[in-house]
Each structure stands twice: as C-alpha cells, then as structure tokens.
Short mmCIF file of C-alpha atoms and ligand atoms in Angstrom, two decimals:
data_model
loop_
_atom_site.label_atom_id
_atom_site.label_comp_id
_atom_site.label_asym_id
_atom_site.label_seq_id
_atom_site.Cartn_x
_atom_site.Cartn_y
_atom_site.Cartn_z
CA MET A 13 -100.74 -16.53 118.87
CA ILE A 14 -99.25 -18.55 115.99
CA LEU A 15 -100.51 -21.75 117.60
CA LEU A 16 -103.97 -20.23 117.92
CA ILE A 17 -104.01 -19.26 114.21
CA LEU A 18 -102.76 -22.72 113.26
CA GLY A 19 -105.49 -24.45 115.30
CA TRP A 20 -108.10 -22.08 113.86
CA THR A 21 -106.89 -22.74 110.28
CA ILE A 22 -107.02 -26.52 110.81
CA TYR A 23 -110.58 -26.21 112.12
CA LEU A 24 -111.63 -24.23 109.04
CA ILE A 25 -109.94 -26.79 106.75
CA LEU A 26 -111.87 -29.53 108.56
CA ILE A 27 -115.16 -27.67 108.02
CA PHE A 28 -114.26 -27.15 104.35
CA PHE A 29 -113.40 -30.84 103.92
CA VAL A 30 -116.71 -31.96 105.45
CA LEU A 31 -118.55 -29.50 103.18
CA VAL A 32 -116.78 -30.90 100.11
CA PHE A 33 -117.59 -34.44 101.28
CA LEU A 34 -121.25 -33.45 101.65
CA ILE A 35 -121.37 -32.00 98.13
CA TYR A 36 -119.76 -35.12 96.64
CA SER A 37 -122.18 -37.33 98.58
CA LEU A 38 -125.11 -35.34 97.21
CA PHE A 39 -123.91 -35.88 93.63
CA GLU A 40 -123.26 -39.57 94.35
CA LYS A 41 -126.79 -39.88 95.84
CA GLU A 42 -125.34 -41.40 99.02
CA ARG A 43 -128.18 -40.58 101.42
CA ARG A 44 -126.56 -41.80 104.63
CA ALA A 45 -123.25 -40.06 103.84
CA CYS A 46 -125.19 -36.82 103.12
CA LEU A 47 -127.07 -36.98 106.40
CA ARG A 48 -124.02 -37.80 108.50
CA SER A 49 -121.69 -35.28 106.89
CA GLY A 50 -124.46 -32.65 107.07
CA LEU A 51 -124.87 -33.34 110.77
CA ILE A 52 -121.11 -33.12 111.39
CA LEU A 53 -121.00 -29.86 109.44
CA LEU A 54 -123.79 -28.45 111.61
CA ILE A 55 -122.01 -29.51 114.82
CA LEU A 56 -118.65 -28.08 113.70
CA THR A 57 -120.08 -24.74 112.58
CA GLY A 58 -122.34 -24.64 115.68
CA ILE A 59 -119.37 -25.10 118.05
CA TYR A 60 -117.44 -22.45 116.13
CA SER A 61 -120.28 -19.89 116.35
CA VAL A 62 -121.02 -20.58 120.03
CA ILE A 63 -117.36 -20.19 121.02
CA PHE A 64 -116.87 -16.94 119.10
CA THR A 65 -120.20 -15.47 120.20
CA PHE A 66 -120.53 -16.53 123.83
CA PHE A 67 -117.18 -17.84 125.11
CA PRO A 68 -114.37 -15.91 123.37
CA GLU A 69 -112.16 -16.50 126.42
CA VAL A 70 -111.97 -20.31 125.72
CA LYS A 71 -110.90 -19.78 122.09
CA SER A 72 -107.20 -20.32 122.83
CA CYS A 73 -107.81 -23.54 124.76
CA PHE A 74 -110.19 -24.90 122.14
CA PHE A 75 -107.94 -24.26 119.12
CA ALA A 76 -104.88 -25.47 121.04
CA GLY A 77 -106.81 -28.73 121.64
CA ILE A 78 -107.70 -28.95 117.92
CA LEU A 79 -104.05 -28.38 117.01
CA THR A 80 -102.83 -31.06 119.43
CA MET A 81 -105.38 -33.59 118.17
CA SER A 82 -104.46 -32.87 114.55
CA VAL A 83 -100.76 -33.26 115.27
CA VAL A 84 -101.40 -36.60 117.00
CA VAL A 85 -103.53 -37.93 114.09
CA VAL A 86 -101.11 -36.71 111.37
CA PHE A 87 -98.17 -38.13 113.32
CA TRP A 88 -99.97 -41.48 113.72
CA ILE A 89 -100.70 -41.62 109.98
CA ALA A 90 -97.15 -40.58 109.06
CA VAL A 91 -95.25 -42.96 111.34
CA SER A 92 -97.50 -46.02 111.06
CA SER A 93 -96.11 -48.82 108.93
CA LYS A 94 -96.50 -48.74 105.17
CA PRO A 95 -98.80 -51.51 103.89
CA ARG A 96 -96.41 -53.85 102.09
CA ASP A 97 -98.06 -57.25 101.94
CA LYS A 98 -97.95 -58.76 98.47
CA ILE A 99 -99.66 -61.64 96.69
CA LYS A 100 -97.45 -64.66 97.35
CA ILE A 101 -96.79 -67.48 94.92
CA THR A 102 -95.88 -70.36 97.22
CA GLY A 103 -95.31 -73.25 94.82
CA LYS A 104 -95.80 -74.61 91.35
CA GLN A 105 -99.11 -73.61 89.83
CA LYS A 106 -100.89 -76.29 87.81
CA LYS A 107 -102.93 -75.39 84.76
CA VAL A 108 -106.69 -75.25 85.32
CA ASP A 109 -108.90 -77.43 83.14
CA GLU A 110 -111.70 -75.23 81.77
CA ARG A 111 -114.06 -78.23 81.98
CA ASP A 112 -113.86 -77.96 85.79
CA THR A 113 -115.00 -74.33 85.90
CA ILE A 114 -118.53 -73.63 87.10
CA PHE A 115 -119.83 -72.34 83.78
CA ALA A 116 -118.41 -75.30 81.83
CA ARG A 117 -120.04 -77.74 84.26
CA PHE A 118 -123.41 -76.02 84.01
CA ASP A 119 -123.16 -75.82 80.20
CA LEU A 120 -123.29 -79.62 80.10
CA GLU A 121 -126.66 -80.75 78.86
CA ASN A 122 -128.45 -82.68 81.57
CA LYS A 123 -127.87 -86.46 81.32
CA SER A 124 -126.10 -86.15 77.93
CA GLU A 125 -123.12 -88.41 77.12
CA LYS A 126 -120.70 -85.53 77.92
CA TYR A 127 -122.50 -84.95 81.19
CA LYS A 128 -122.36 -88.60 82.21
CA LYS A 129 -118.67 -88.90 81.29
CA TYR A 130 -117.70 -85.71 83.13
CA TYR A 131 -119.50 -86.57 86.37
CA SER A 132 -118.32 -90.19 86.31
CA GLU A 133 -114.78 -88.76 86.45
CA HIS A 134 -115.63 -85.95 88.89
CA LYS A 135 -117.88 -87.46 91.51
CA GLU A 136 -116.92 -84.71 93.98
CA TYR A 137 -119.15 -82.22 92.09
CA ILE A 138 -122.24 -84.41 91.58
CA ALA A 139 -124.13 -83.61 94.80
CA ILE A 140 -123.65 -79.84 94.81
CA ASP A 141 -124.17 -79.42 91.05
CA GLU A 142 -127.37 -81.45 91.13
CA GLU A 143 -128.72 -79.27 93.93
CA ILE A 144 -127.86 -76.08 92.05
CA ARG A 145 -129.40 -77.43 88.83
CA LYS A 146 -132.78 -77.48 90.59
CA LEU A 147 -132.73 -73.68 90.64
CA ASN A 148 -133.74 -71.55 87.66
CA ASP A 149 -130.88 -70.66 85.33
CA ILE A 150 -129.61 -67.08 85.13
CA LEU A 151 -131.65 -65.07 82.59
CA ASP A 152 -134.15 -67.90 82.02
CA PRO A 153 -137.85 -67.11 81.32
CA HIS A 154 -138.68 -67.24 85.04
CA PHE A 155 -136.55 -64.10 85.60
CA ILE A 156 -137.38 -62.49 82.28
CA LYS A 157 -141.06 -62.53 83.28
CA LYS A 158 -140.18 -60.57 86.43
CA ASP A 159 -138.39 -57.78 84.57
CA PRO A 160 -138.81 -58.26 80.82
CA VAL A 161 -136.92 -55.12 79.79
CA LEU A 162 -133.76 -55.38 81.86
CA PHE A 163 -133.28 -59.15 81.80
CA SER A 164 -134.00 -59.28 78.06
CA LEU A 165 -131.53 -56.46 77.51
CA ALA A 166 -128.80 -58.38 79.34
CA ASP A 167 -129.68 -61.49 77.35
CA ALA A 168 -129.44 -59.53 74.10
CA GLU A 169 -126.03 -58.18 75.14
CA PHE A 170 -124.67 -61.67 75.92
CA ASN A 171 -126.15 -62.91 72.67
CA PHE A 172 -124.24 -60.17 70.83
CA CYS A 173 -120.98 -61.36 72.49
CA GLU A 174 -121.73 -64.93 71.48
CA LYS A 175 -122.04 -63.85 67.85
CA GLN A 176 -118.48 -62.46 67.98
CA LEU A 177 -116.88 -65.78 69.00
CA LEU A 178 -115.63 -66.69 65.56
CA GLY A 179 -113.93 -63.31 65.06
CA VAL A 180 -111.39 -63.72 67.83
CA ASP A 181 -108.59 -65.23 65.77
CA GLY A 182 -107.36 -65.34 62.17
CA ASN A 183 -104.33 -65.58 59.95
CA GLU A 184 -101.83 -62.77 59.68
CA PRO A 185 -100.61 -61.56 56.25
CA ALA A 186 -97.09 -62.41 55.02
CA ILE A 187 -95.84 -58.84 55.42
CA ARG A 188 -94.61 -57.96 58.92
CA PHE A 189 -94.19 -54.35 60.10
CA GLU A 190 -91.28 -54.53 62.48
CA ARG A 191 -90.82 -51.93 65.21
CA LEU A 192 -89.06 -51.68 68.55
CA PRO A 193 -90.95 -53.23 71.50
CA GLU A 194 -91.27 -49.73 73.04
CA GLU A 195 -93.05 -48.44 69.92
CA ASN A 196 -95.32 -51.51 69.73
CA THR A 197 -96.20 -51.08 73.41
CA ARG A 198 -97.07 -47.42 72.91
CA ILE A 199 -99.18 -48.17 69.82
CA VAL A 200 -101.07 -51.04 71.50
CA LYS A 201 -101.79 -49.14 74.72
CA ASN A 202 -102.86 -45.98 72.85
CA THR A 203 -105.11 -47.97 70.53
CA ILE A 204 -106.80 -49.82 73.36
CA ASN A 205 -107.27 -46.56 75.20
CA TYR A 206 -108.68 -44.91 72.05
CA LEU A 207 -111.11 -47.79 71.56
CA GLY A 208 -112.58 -47.16 75.02
CA SER A 209 -110.58 -48.99 77.67
CA ASP A 210 -109.91 -47.28 81.00
CA ILE A 211 -106.75 -49.15 82.05
CA CYS A 212 -104.27 -51.34 80.21
CA GLY A 213 -101.12 -53.35 81.05
CA ILE A 214 -98.91 -56.02 79.56
CA CYS A 215 -97.32 -59.17 80.98
CA LYS A 216 -95.51 -62.23 79.73
CA LEU A 217 -98.04 -65.02 79.16
CA ASP A 218 -97.48 -67.38 82.06
CA GLN A 219 -98.56 -70.86 80.92
CA ALA A 220 -99.99 -71.52 84.40
CA TYR A 221 -102.81 -69.12 83.47
CA VAL A 222 -103.65 -70.83 80.16
CA TYR A 223 -106.45 -73.39 80.52
CA SER A 224 -105.32 -76.96 79.82
CA HIS A 225 -108.44 -78.17 77.93
CA VAL A 226 -111.46 -76.59 76.23
CA GLY A 227 -114.57 -76.65 78.41
CA ARG A 228 -116.86 -74.23 76.58
CA GLY A 229 -117.37 -72.45 73.29
CA PRO A 230 -117.11 -73.31 69.62
CA GLU A 231 -113.86 -75.29 69.86
CA THR A 232 -113.95 -79.05 70.47
CA TYR A 233 -114.85 -79.88 74.06
CA GLY A 234 -111.94 -81.55 75.82
CA SER A 235 -109.32 -80.66 73.19
CA LYS A 236 -105.93 -79.51 74.46
CA ILE A 237 -105.39 -75.74 74.46
CA GLU A 238 -102.18 -74.64 72.81
CA CYS A 239 -101.89 -70.92 73.40
CA ARG A 240 -98.14 -70.34 73.23
CA HIS A 241 -98.13 -66.58 72.63
CA LYS A 242 -95.39 -64.68 74.44
CA TYR A 243 -97.43 -61.78 75.84
CA ALA A 244 -100.85 -60.99 77.26
CA ILE A 245 -102.29 -57.51 76.82
CA VAL A 246 -104.86 -57.01 79.59
CA PHE A 247 -107.26 -54.11 79.88
CA GLY A 248 -110.24 -53.06 81.97
CA ILE A 249 -113.42 -51.06 81.44
CA GLU A 250 -115.18 -49.36 84.30
CA MET A 251 -118.69 -50.53 85.22
CA ARG A 252 -121.06 -47.71 86.17
CA ALA A 253 -121.32 -47.19 89.94
CA ASP A 254 -125.05 -46.34 89.82
CA MET A 255 -125.82 -49.64 88.07
CA ILE A 256 -123.62 -51.71 90.40
CA ASN A 257 -125.20 -49.99 93.40
CA CYS A 258 -128.46 -51.80 92.53
CA ALA A 259 -126.82 -55.17 93.33
CA PRO A 260 -128.05 -57.89 93.26
CA GLN A 261 -130.91 -56.69 91.04
CA ALA A 262 -131.23 -56.73 87.25
CA PRO A 263 -129.19 -53.53 86.49
CA VAL A 264 -125.95 -55.26 87.54
CA ILE A 265 -126.24 -57.96 84.91
CA VAL A 266 -127.22 -55.39 82.29
CA GLU A 267 -124.07 -53.42 83.14
CA SER A 268 -121.82 -56.50 83.25
CA ALA A 269 -123.09 -57.68 79.89
CA LYS A 270 -122.76 -54.19 78.39
CA GLN A 271 -119.11 -54.01 79.39
CA TYR A 272 -118.50 -57.57 78.12
CA VAL A 273 -119.73 -56.29 74.76
CA GLU A 274 -117.30 -53.34 74.93
CA VAL A 275 -114.45 -55.62 76.01
CA ALA A 276 -115.20 -58.02 73.12
CA LYS A 277 -115.26 -55.15 70.63
CA ILE A 278 -111.91 -53.75 71.80
CA SER A 279 -110.21 -57.17 72.04
CA ILE A 280 -111.34 -58.29 68.60
CA ILE A 281 -110.39 -55.03 66.86
CA CYS A 282 -107.02 -54.82 68.61
CA ALA A 283 -106.17 -58.49 67.91
CA SER A 284 -107.12 -57.91 64.28
CA LEU A 285 -104.89 -54.81 64.14
CA ILE A 286 -101.93 -56.78 65.52
CA ARG A 287 -102.46 -59.53 62.95
CA ARG A 288 -102.54 -56.90 60.20
CA LEU A 289 -99.14 -55.76 61.46
CA GLY A 290 -97.89 -59.30 60.79
CA TYR A 291 -98.02 -60.95 64.24
CA PRO A 292 -100.33 -63.65 65.60
CA ALA A 293 -102.91 -62.41 68.11
CA ARG A 294 -106.05 -63.82 69.68
CA ALA A 295 -108.83 -62.08 71.58
CA HIS A 296 -110.28 -63.84 74.64
CA ILE A 297 -113.88 -62.77 75.15
CA SER A 298 -116.91 -63.56 77.26
CA GLU A 299 -119.54 -66.14 76.38
CA SER A 300 -117.17 -69.06 76.48
CA ASN A 301 -114.18 -67.99 74.52
CA TYR A 302 -111.39 -67.63 77.08
CA GLN A 303 -108.26 -69.74 76.68
CA VAL A 304 -106.61 -67.87 79.54
CA ILE A 305 -107.59 -66.77 83.07
CA ALA A 306 -107.96 -63.01 83.02
CA THR A 307 -107.67 -62.10 86.73
CA PRO A 308 -104.12 -63.36 87.50
CA LEU A 309 -102.91 -62.02 84.15
CA ALA A 310 -104.37 -58.60 85.02
CA TRP A 311 -102.49 -58.74 88.33
CA LYS A 312 -99.23 -59.66 86.58
CA ALA A 313 -99.81 -56.86 84.05
CA GLY A 314 -99.97 -54.31 86.87
CA LEU A 315 -103.69 -53.47 86.64
CA GLY A 316 -104.34 -54.13 90.33
CA GLU A 317 -104.21 -56.61 93.19
CA ILE A 318 -106.48 -59.57 93.90
CA GLY A 319 -108.53 -58.83 97.01
CA ARG A 320 -110.48 -60.86 99.57
CA MET A 321 -113.44 -61.28 97.19
CA GLY A 322 -111.13 -63.07 94.73
CA ILE A 323 -111.35 -60.58 91.90
CA LEU A 324 -109.09 -57.79 90.73
CA ILE A 325 -109.08 -54.50 92.66
CA THR A 326 -107.77 -51.64 90.55
CA LYS A 327 -106.42 -48.33 91.80
CA LYS A 328 -109.07 -46.08 90.25
CA TYR A 329 -112.20 -48.23 90.06
CA GLY A 330 -111.62 -50.94 92.65
CA PRO A 331 -113.35 -54.17 91.58
CA ARG A 332 -115.88 -52.23 89.45
CA ILE A 333 -114.33 -53.25 86.11
CA ARG A 334 -114.59 -55.87 83.38
CA LEU A 335 -111.40 -57.36 81.99
CA GLY A 336 -110.34 -58.17 78.45
CA VAL A 337 -107.28 -60.10 77.24
CA ILE A 338 -105.43 -60.34 73.94
CA THR A 339 -102.52 -62.77 73.63
CA THR A 340 -99.87 -62.17 70.99
CA ASP A 341 -96.29 -62.60 69.82
CA LEU A 342 -95.92 -58.90 68.97
CA PRO A 343 -92.73 -57.81 70.81
CA LEU A 344 -93.85 -55.74 73.80
CA ILE A 345 -92.51 -54.37 77.11
CA PRO A 346 -94.18 -56.04 80.11
CA ASP A 347 -95.36 -54.07 83.16
CA GLU A 348 -94.72 -55.01 86.78
CA PRO A 349 -97.43 -56.18 89.24
CA ALA A 350 -98.79 -53.28 91.28
CA VAL A 351 -98.69 -53.14 95.08
CA PHE A 352 -100.85 -50.44 96.65
CA GLY A 353 -101.90 -51.88 100.00
CA VAL A 354 -104.94 -53.99 99.06
CA GLN A 355 -103.74 -57.14 100.90
CA ASP A 356 -103.40 -55.18 104.18
CA PHE A 357 -106.63 -53.25 103.64
CA CYS A 358 -108.59 -56.46 103.02
CA LYS A 359 -107.29 -57.92 106.30
CA LYS A 360 -108.86 -54.98 108.17
CA CYS A 361 -112.00 -54.48 106.09
CA ARG A 362 -113.88 -57.81 105.52
CA LYS A 363 -116.92 -55.87 104.32
CA CYS A 364 -117.47 -58.09 101.26
CA ALA A 365 -117.34 -61.25 103.41
CA GLU A 366 -119.92 -59.87 105.86
CA ASN A 367 -122.24 -58.68 103.09
CA CYS A 368 -122.02 -61.72 100.81
CA PRO A 369 -125.53 -63.23 100.87
CA SER A 370 -124.18 -66.75 100.22
CA LYS A 371 -121.24 -66.53 102.64
CA ALA A 372 -118.96 -67.47 99.76
CA ILE A 373 -116.19 -65.04 100.77
CA PRO A 374 -114.00 -66.08 103.71
CA SER A 375 -113.63 -63.67 106.62
CA GLY A 376 -110.56 -65.47 107.98
CA GLU A 377 -107.01 -65.93 106.81
CA LYS A 378 -105.65 -66.75 103.38
CA LEU A 379 -105.13 -70.40 102.41
CA GLU A 380 -102.86 -72.00 99.88
CA GLU A 381 -104.63 -73.05 96.67
CA ASN A 382 -102.78 -74.22 93.57
CA GLY A 383 -99.49 -72.62 94.59
CA VAL A 384 -100.92 -69.24 95.65
CA LEU A 385 -101.66 -67.92 99.13
CA LYS A 386 -105.08 -66.32 98.79
CA TRP A 387 -108.58 -65.93 100.13
CA VAL A 388 -110.34 -68.96 98.70
CA ILE A 389 -113.88 -68.28 97.50
CA LYS A 390 -116.63 -70.92 97.66
CA ARG A 391 -117.40 -70.65 93.97
CA GLU A 392 -120.36 -73.03 94.04
CA GLU A 393 -122.06 -71.03 96.81
CA CYS A 394 -121.57 -67.80 94.89
CA TYR A 395 -123.01 -69.34 91.72
CA ARG A 396 -125.91 -70.89 93.64
CA TYR A 397 -126.89 -67.37 94.73
CA TRP A 398 -126.62 -66.09 91.17
CA ARG A 399 -129.21 -68.66 90.15
CA LYS A 400 -131.44 -67.65 93.04
CA VAL A 401 -131.52 -64.00 91.96
CA GLY A 402 -131.02 -64.45 88.22
CA THR A 403 -128.12 -62.01 88.01
CA ASP A 404 -124.38 -62.05 88.66
CA CYS A 405 -125.12 -60.53 92.12
CA ALA A 406 -122.15 -58.11 92.53
CA ARG A 407 -123.09 -57.28 96.13
CA CYS A 408 -119.40 -57.69 97.06
CA ILE A 409 -118.36 -55.24 94.33
CA MET A 410 -121.01 -52.76 95.46
CA VAL A 411 -119.96 -52.66 99.12
CA CYS A 412 -116.17 -52.64 98.56
CA PRO A 413 -114.69 -49.30 99.72
CA TYR A 414 -112.41 -49.34 96.66
CA SER A 415 -115.49 -49.25 94.39
CA LYS A 416 -116.23 -45.61 95.16
CA PRO A 417 -116.43 -43.39 92.07
CA ASN A 418 -113.19 -42.33 90.42
CA ASN A 419 -113.20 -38.66 91.48
CA LEU A 420 -110.86 -36.22 93.27
CA LEU A 421 -112.21 -36.84 96.77
CA HIS A 422 -112.02 -40.64 96.67
CA ASN A 423 -108.70 -40.57 94.81
CA ILE A 424 -107.15 -38.45 97.58
CA ILE A 425 -108.32 -41.05 100.13
CA ARG A 426 -107.09 -43.91 97.89
CA ASN A 427 -103.66 -42.28 97.71
CA ILE A 428 -103.41 -41.72 101.46
CA ILE A 429 -104.40 -45.29 102.37
CA ARG A 430 -101.83 -46.87 100.09
CA GLY A 431 -99.02 -45.40 102.18
CA SER A 432 -100.19 -45.77 105.79
CA SER A 433 -101.56 -48.59 107.87
CA ALA A 434 -103.19 -46.11 110.29
CA ALA A 435 -104.92 -44.33 107.40
CA GLN A 436 -106.31 -47.71 106.30
CA THR A 437 -107.76 -48.31 109.80
CA ILE A 438 -109.36 -44.83 109.82
CA SER A 439 -110.67 -45.34 106.29
CA VAL A 440 -112.34 -48.69 107.15
CA LYS A 441 -114.08 -47.07 110.16
CA GLY A 442 -114.98 -43.97 108.11
CA ASP A 443 -116.46 -46.07 105.31
CA ASP A 444 -118.65 -47.94 107.80
CA PHE A 445 -119.71 -44.71 109.48
CA PHE A 446 -120.62 -42.76 106.35
CA TYR A 447 -121.84 -45.52 104.01
CA GLY A 448 -122.89 -48.20 106.51
CA ARG A 449 -121.38 -51.59 107.36
CA TYR A 450 -124.28 -53.19 105.48
CA PRO A 451 -125.20 -50.66 102.77
CA LYS A 452 -128.73 -50.82 101.41
CA LYS A 453 -129.21 -51.73 97.77
CA LYS A 454 -130.35 -48.79 95.67
CA GLN A 455 -133.07 -48.48 93.08
CA PRO A 456 -131.79 -45.86 90.61
CA LEU A 457 -132.63 -47.71 87.43
CA HIS A 458 -131.11 -46.31 84.33
CA PRO A 459 -133.41 -43.58 82.93
CA GLY A 460 -135.61 -45.07 80.29
CA LEU A 461 -134.98 -48.65 81.38
CA ASN A 462 -137.27 -48.67 84.39
CA GLN A 463 -140.81 -49.86 83.85
S1 SF4 B 514 -121.14 -62.10 93.74
FE1 SF4 B 514 -122.58 -62.12 95.49
S2 SF4 B 514 -122.71 -64.25 96.12
FE2 SF4 B 514 -120.86 -64.05 94.84
S3 SF4 B 514 -119.17 -63.63 96.24
FE3 SF4 B 514 -119.96 -61.63 95.58
S4 SF4 B 514 -121.49 -61.07 97.13
FE4 SF4 B 514 -121.09 -63.27 97.37
S1 SF4 B 515 -114.74 -55.19 100.56
FE1 SF4 B 515 -112.96 -54.87 101.85
S2 SF4 B 515 -112.19 -56.93 102.26
FE2 SF4 B 515 -113.53 -57.09 100.52
S3 SF4 B 515 -112.22 -56.89 98.70
FE3 SF4 B 515 -113.02 -54.83 99.18
S4 SF4 B 515 -111.45 -53.93 100.49
FE4 SF4 B 515 -111.08 -56.15 100.46
#
C-alpha cells in the first residue's frame, strides 16, 4: 500500500513539474517547449484518467512501475560521477599583442603606412584579412539601410562608449582613505552591484592577461602597455534573453552595445570612486580601450568557466552577459575560480558548434594554445560571418542551454547538473527535445523598436 501511494505521489509530482514547465515556457514564448510539454501533460493526465476510470485493477502494477523507474533514474543521477574537469593551464602564457587581435587589424586604414608595416611583418594574415575586407563592415550604411532604426541605435550606443574613452583613468588625490582589504572588497562589490552589475568578482592581475602593445584606441599605436595594478575587479551585466533570441539579427547588436554602455558607465564611475579614495584605478571599456583581456580575468575572478564557444559561461546567465574590468592597487581580497561542471557539459553538448553558421567553433577535443588547454575558436571565420550579417551574430549564445533565463525552474536544473554527470546527459537530451537541436531564430523585436 505504501509503495502504491509513493508511486502515485511521484506520478502527481511529475504531472505538476510538467505543468510548471509548460507555464514557464508560455512566459518565455518558447513555442516548441510549450507544444511538447503540453502534449506530455495531456498524455500523463490521459493515462491517469483511463487507469482510474476503466482499469482500476492495474493501478498497483502501474504505480509500482513508476516507482521502480523513478528509483532507477534518481539512483543513476545520485551515483554517477560528479563533473570535475577544470580549465587547465599547461605552460607559460605569453602576453597577447593587441595589434594582432581581429578588431585592431580591421581598424587599420586600407593601404596606410601602419597597414603596410603591420602586414609586412604578419604575412600569415594577409590572405584571409583581404578576403574579409571585401565584405561590408559591421554597422556600415549597407546594413543601416536595411534596418535604419535598430542598426543606427546600435551605432549610437557604440558612439556613446567611444566618447567615454578619455574618462577611464586619472590622477588620485594626495589623501588616501585606508581600510582593511575585507572592507574595501565589500565596498567595491556593493558599489558595483548598486550601479547595476549582476555579478562581480576579484582576482590578482595576472600579467599574462595584460596586452603587450596598444593596437586600438586613443593611446599611441604600438606603444608598450604598462598596467602593473595588483588587482582586477571583473563584473558582468546580463543581456536580455528576448533580444539575444533574435540572433543573428539586428536586436543582438543593439543589446550588446546597450550593455557595453552600462559596463562603461559602471567601470568609469567605480574607477573614479577608487581614485577618490586615494588609489590608482583604470576602467577598461569597449570601443578600443582594453589594456587587459576580460574573459580569462573573469574566469580567475570566479565569475564562471570558459566553455566550448570560447567565452565565459556564468552560473546564472550562461554566456548571456557583457563583461567589465577595473584594474587597481586598492587592497582587495581575491576570489577563487569557479568550477560548476561546464567543461564536462560542453563535451556532451556541442550545440554551439553545430549551430555556428561559420563553423568557427570546434566540435572535437580541446587543443593547447598559448599555455592553455581549450577549445580553439576560428576567430577569423567568426568575424567573417559578423561582416556578412552586420551584427555580432550571437547564435552560439542564443542556443547554449546555459543561456536560459535566470528563473527558479532553470536554476533548479542548473544546480542539479553541476553535481551529476548523468543529470548533464539527461539535460542535453531534454534541451534538444524541448527547445530543438537547431532552434529557430525569433522575431520578438523590442516594443517600439520594430518598424
Ligand atoms: S558569434 Fe556566430 S559566427 Fe561567431 S562563433 Fe558564435 S555562432 Fe559562430
Ligand atoms: S552550447 Fe553547449 S557546448 Fe556550447 S558552450 Fe554552451 S554548453 Fe558548451
């Protein structure tokens, strides 16, 4: 009798869970997930009604079967290995020269002296860069004509960031307000949070993640970068799921640029606050002002892990964030890198690799690059696609299972998959089943922005 009640209770919990999933899917406007969960709900309630109405004698067998299946699944999840793989530093990491980054190369004015000098020293990039240069530039008039409101809005947002470039650094006054590192850490994190960030962490500034030479921005091209601050404060702002779900169309670049503006605002104000407290601090913002590489610093500061698509995956928002960095000498307490199963999950999932329109994301094993074992992205292929569509694409961010909205349902799943390899396998299959292996792009343009 007890076993019968247990089996019956589990069945009702299952029905309740599917109902909750359906309601969430309705709010998230996930059509396929709504249809599939609705169908499962119908089947489960149908079986329940038929058994109670027409075959009461098979009740015991049926619920005993449900109980056995549940025990097997729970046991499998509980005893399967805990995902433990970590990001591995395999050797000495050399500093990256900002002049070699994609954006610095494409900032070079065609056939100018700088251009000729750079490509005479880097012949390996000539062929591919010349091919890409034939395509229209991101946000150029060709794209603006196609969607004047959204592309112009993104352009205006980037332009706003560009105007902030000179405010990133300054002198600190002679007076210094000294506090314990614990107090400074609390003040900095609370301030950044108050200013609008969603996540924040601190790490020691590893010189391997400081660019060696200036490649972009107002400082002299080719000059040596001397950023010797002790700490990096790294924070992230969530990008709206409904905008990213339009990838690779115009809303994604509007959203990226909007969050770059927010990141710039927070970084500049916070760096200025730290200088007013008597310590040097510099904000590193978009539109060519970074002296440091944000993604590995964010990993070191405990904000997330670097996934197959090569960008940071956070616990609450997955890759759907924009990062900001402030470097400083203010005494602070560093955080530890986070490990929550992303490396193992990415080995099973591969969804970004299969959906990447330019095949820039590898679907195979990690390789060693500059002293790190990682999935190496074909950056030129990714950028080539950006210039084809006129946006920063974000298809990989859109399809990533970790990008689901930060709500109770998805957070429960996120928490279960960080502790069990079997739960990760089920989750990958479930994500494909409910959302599709190749999800369709959506058209929910921001109210008032559609034409
Ligand atoms: S942004 Fe687009 S092209 Fe680039 S890696 Fe992601 S899916 Fe591929
Ligand atoms: S889509 Fe899958 S494989 Fe790609 S980063 Fe996200 S979890 Fe990893």
